[in-house]
Short mmCIF file of N, CA and C in Angstrom, two decimals:
data_model
loop_
_atom_site.label_atom_id
_atom_site.label_comp_id
_atom_site.label_asym_id
_atom_site.label_seq_id
_atom_site.Cartn_x
_atom_site.Cartn_y
_atom_site.Cartn_z
N MET F 127 98.94 107.49 113.16
CA MET F 127 100.11 108.31 112.98
C MET F 127 99.91 109.68 113.63
N ALA F 128 98.73 110.27 113.49
CA ALA F 128 98.46 111.58 114.09
C ALA F 128 98.60 111.53 115.61
N LYS F 129 98.15 110.44 116.21
CA LYS F 129 98.25 110.29 117.67
C LYS F 129 99.71 110.23 118.10
N GLN F 130 100.52 109.48 117.37
CA GLN F 130 101.94 109.37 117.71
C GLN F 130 102.65 110.71 117.55
N LEU F 131 102.33 111.46 116.50
CA LEU F 131 102.94 112.78 116.32
C LEU F 131 102.52 113.73 117.44
N SER F 132 101.26 113.68 117.84
CA SER F 132 100.78 114.54 118.92
C SER F 132 101.47 114.22 120.24
N GLN F 133 101.71 112.94 120.49
CA GLN F 133 102.40 112.55 121.72
C GLN F 133 103.83 113.07 121.76
N LYS F 134 104.42 113.29 120.60
CA LYS F 134 105.78 113.83 120.52
C LYS F 134 105.80 115.35 120.56
N GLY F 135 104.62 115.98 120.68
CA GLY F 135 104.55 117.43 120.77
C GLY F 135 104.40 118.14 119.43
N ILE F 136 104.14 117.40 118.38
CA ILE F 136 103.96 117.99 117.05
C ILE F 136 102.47 118.27 116.85
N SER F 137 102.16 119.49 116.50
CA SER F 137 100.77 119.89 116.30
C SER F 137 100.20 119.20 115.06
N THR F 138 99.13 118.43 115.23
CA THR F 138 98.52 117.69 114.12
C THR F 138 97.02 117.90 114.12
N THR F 139 96.44 117.75 112.94
CA THR F 139 94.99 117.80 112.78
C THR F 139 94.59 116.69 111.84
N LEU F 140 93.68 115.86 112.27
CA LEU F 140 93.17 114.78 111.43
C LEU F 140 91.92 115.30 110.72
N ILE F 141 91.94 115.27 109.39
CA ILE F 141 90.87 115.85 108.58
C ILE F 141 90.14 114.74 107.84
N PRO F 142 88.82 114.69 107.92
CA PRO F 142 88.06 113.69 107.15
C PRO F 142 88.22 113.90 105.65
N ASP F 143 88.14 112.83 104.88
CA ASP F 143 88.34 112.90 103.43
C ASP F 143 87.40 113.90 102.76
N ALA F 144 86.18 113.99 103.23
CA ALA F 144 85.20 114.87 102.61
C ALA F 144 85.54 116.36 102.77
N CYS F 145 86.39 116.70 103.72
CA CYS F 145 86.71 118.11 104.01
C CYS F 145 88.09 118.52 103.50
N VAL F 146 88.80 117.62 102.86
CA VAL F 146 90.19 117.88 102.50
C VAL F 146 90.34 119.11 101.61
N TYR F 147 89.59 119.18 100.53
CA TYR F 147 89.78 120.28 99.59
C TYR F 147 89.40 121.61 100.22
N THR F 148 88.40 121.60 101.08
CA THR F 148 87.94 122.83 101.72
C THR F 148 88.99 123.40 102.67
N ILE F 149 89.66 122.55 103.39
CA ILE F 149 90.59 123.01 104.43
C ILE F 149 92.03 123.10 103.95
N MET F 150 92.32 122.61 102.75
CA MET F 150 93.70 122.54 102.27
C MET F 150 94.37 123.91 102.18
N SER F 151 93.63 124.96 101.97
CA SER F 151 94.24 126.29 101.87
C SER F 151 94.86 126.74 103.19
N ARG F 152 94.47 126.12 104.31
CA ARG F 152 95.01 126.48 105.62
C ARG F 152 96.07 125.50 106.11
N VAL F 153 96.45 124.54 105.27
CA VAL F 153 97.41 123.50 105.65
C VAL F 153 98.79 123.90 105.14
N ASN F 154 99.84 123.66 105.95
CA ASN F 154 101.19 124.00 105.49
C ASN F 154 101.99 122.79 105.01
N LYS F 155 101.54 121.57 105.33
CA LYS F 155 102.16 120.36 104.77
C LYS F 155 101.25 119.17 105.00
N VAL F 156 101.36 118.18 104.12
CA VAL F 156 100.58 116.95 104.22
C VAL F 156 101.57 115.81 104.41
N ILE F 157 101.36 114.98 105.42
CA ILE F 157 102.21 113.82 105.66
C ILE F 157 101.34 112.58 105.48
N ILE F 158 101.77 111.70 104.57
CA ILE F 158 101.01 110.46 104.34
C ILE F 158 101.91 109.26 104.62
N ALA F 159 101.31 108.22 105.17
CA ALA F 159 102.02 106.96 105.39
C ALA F 159 101.72 106.05 104.21
N THR F 160 102.69 105.28 103.79
CA THR F 160 102.52 104.40 102.64
C THR F 160 102.64 102.94 103.06
N HIS F 161 102.02 102.07 102.27
CA HIS F 161 102.15 100.63 102.49
C HIS F 161 103.38 100.10 101.79
N GLY F 162 103.85 100.82 100.76
CA GLY F 162 105.03 100.40 100.03
C GLY F 162 105.51 101.46 99.07
N LEU F 163 106.80 101.39 98.72
CA LEU F 163 107.41 102.31 97.77
C LEU F 163 108.03 101.49 96.66
N MET F 164 107.56 101.70 95.44
CA MET F 164 108.03 100.92 94.30
C MET F 164 109.35 101.50 93.76
N ALA F 165 110.03 100.75 92.90
CA ALA F 165 111.34 101.13 92.38
C ALA F 165 111.30 102.41 91.56
N ASN F 166 110.18 102.70 90.92
CA ASN F 166 110.08 103.91 90.10
C ASN F 166 109.58 105.12 90.88
N GLY F 167 109.44 105.00 92.19
CA GLY F 167 108.97 106.10 93.03
C GLY F 167 107.48 106.08 93.28
N GLY F 168 106.75 105.14 92.68
CA GLY F 168 105.32 105.02 92.91
C GLY F 168 105.03 104.55 94.33
N LEU F 169 103.87 104.93 94.83
CA LEU F 169 103.49 104.59 96.19
C LEU F 169 102.31 103.64 96.21
N ILE F 170 102.30 102.75 97.16
CA ILE F 170 101.13 101.93 97.46
C ILE F 170 100.57 102.49 98.76
N THR F 171 99.38 103.09 98.67
CA THR F 171 98.81 103.77 99.83
C THR F 171 97.37 103.35 100.04
N ALA F 172 96.78 103.88 101.09
CA ALA F 172 95.37 103.62 101.37
C ALA F 172 94.50 104.36 100.36
N SER F 173 93.26 103.93 100.22
CA SER F 173 92.36 104.61 99.30
C SER F 173 92.07 106.01 99.83
N GLY F 174 91.91 106.94 98.92
CA GLY F 174 91.63 108.32 99.29
C GLY F 174 92.85 109.22 99.31
N VAL F 175 94.03 108.64 99.31
CA VAL F 175 95.25 109.45 99.38
C VAL F 175 95.47 110.23 98.09
N LEU F 176 95.08 109.67 96.95
CA LEU F 176 95.23 110.39 95.69
C LEU F 176 94.46 111.70 95.72
N GLY F 177 93.25 111.69 96.23
CA GLY F 177 92.45 112.91 96.33
C GLY F 177 93.11 113.94 97.23
N VAL F 178 93.70 113.49 98.32
CA VAL F 178 94.41 114.39 99.23
C VAL F 178 95.61 115.02 98.52
N CYS F 179 96.36 114.20 97.78
CA CYS F 179 97.54 114.70 97.06
C CYS F 179 97.15 115.67 95.95
N GLU F 180 96.05 115.39 95.26
CA GLU F 180 95.59 116.30 94.21
C GLU F 180 95.13 117.63 94.80
N ALA F 181 94.47 117.61 95.93
CA ALA F 181 94.06 118.84 96.61
C ALA F 181 95.29 119.63 97.06
N ALA F 182 96.29 118.93 97.58
CA ALA F 182 97.52 119.58 97.99
C ALA F 182 98.23 120.21 96.79
N SER F 183 98.25 119.51 95.68
CA SER F 183 98.86 120.05 94.47
C SER F 183 98.14 121.31 93.99
N ALA F 184 96.82 121.29 94.03
CA ALA F 184 96.04 122.45 93.60
C ALA F 184 96.31 123.67 94.47
N HIS F 185 96.61 123.44 95.75
CA HIS F 185 96.87 124.55 96.67
C HIS F 185 98.35 124.76 96.91
N LYS F 186 99.21 124.06 96.15
CA LYS F 186 100.66 124.17 96.25
C LYS F 186 101.18 123.89 97.68
N VAL F 187 100.62 122.84 98.27
CA VAL F 187 101.03 122.40 99.60
C VAL F 187 101.95 121.19 99.44
N PRO F 188 103.13 121.19 100.08
CA PRO F 188 104.03 120.05 99.94
C PRO F 188 103.45 118.79 100.58
N VAL F 189 103.73 117.65 99.92
CA VAL F 189 103.29 116.34 100.42
C VAL F 189 104.54 115.55 100.79
N ILE F 190 104.55 115.01 102.00
CA ILE F 190 105.66 114.19 102.47
C ILE F 190 105.14 112.77 102.66
N ALA F 191 105.76 111.82 101.96
CA ALA F 191 105.38 110.41 102.08
C ALA F 191 106.43 109.71 102.93
N ILE F 192 105.98 108.97 103.93
CA ILE F 192 106.91 108.26 104.79
C ILE F 192 106.64 106.76 104.72
N CYS F 193 107.70 105.98 104.83
CA CYS F 193 107.55 104.53 104.91
C CYS F 193 108.82 103.95 105.51
N GLY F 194 108.68 102.79 106.10
CA GLY F 194 109.83 102.11 106.68
C GLY F 194 110.71 101.50 105.60
N LEU F 195 111.97 101.28 105.91
CA LEU F 195 112.89 100.69 104.95
C LEU F 195 112.44 99.31 104.49
N TYR F 196 111.78 98.57 105.35
CA TYR F 196 111.33 97.24 104.99
C TYR F 196 110.18 97.27 103.98
N LYS F 197 109.64 98.44 103.69
CA LYS F 197 108.55 98.57 102.72
C LYS F 197 109.04 98.96 101.33
N LEU F 198 110.34 99.11 101.14
CA LEU F 198 110.89 99.43 99.83
C LEU F 198 110.83 98.19 98.95
N SER F 199 110.38 98.37 97.71
CA SER F 199 110.24 97.23 96.80
C SER F 199 111.12 97.43 95.58
N PRO F 200 111.87 96.40 95.17
CA PRO F 200 112.68 96.51 93.96
C PRO F 200 111.85 96.32 92.68
N LEU F 201 110.57 96.06 92.83
CA LEU F 201 109.71 95.78 91.68
C LEU F 201 109.15 97.06 91.07
N PHE F 202 108.84 96.98 89.78
CA PHE F 202 108.15 98.05 89.09
C PHE F 202 106.68 97.66 89.01
N PRO F 203 105.76 98.61 89.10
CA PRO F 203 104.34 98.25 89.01
C PRO F 203 104.01 97.70 87.63
N PHE F 204 103.08 96.81 87.59
CA PHE F 204 102.58 96.19 86.36
C PHE F 204 103.60 95.30 85.66
N ASP F 205 104.61 94.82 86.39
CA ASP F 205 105.56 93.86 85.79
C ASP F 205 104.99 92.46 85.88
#
C-alpha cells in the first residue's frame, strides 16, 4: 500500500512494528488496510495492527481504516 501511495505522489513512510510507539509523536495520521469489516464496525486485520492503533490513540493520532466494498461482512464476530 505504501508503494502505491508513493507512486501517486503521496508522502509515505513505512515504519517497522518495533519503532511504532517511538515515532508516533511525529506522525499526523495512520492508514491501515483491513482484510474485512464486520457488521458492528470491528476489523479483521493483520497481526500487529492493534499495537499501532493503541500507540496512535496514546498520541491522539487519527487512524484511517480502508477496505474494499467486497470485504464488508454482514456477520457479527463470535456468532
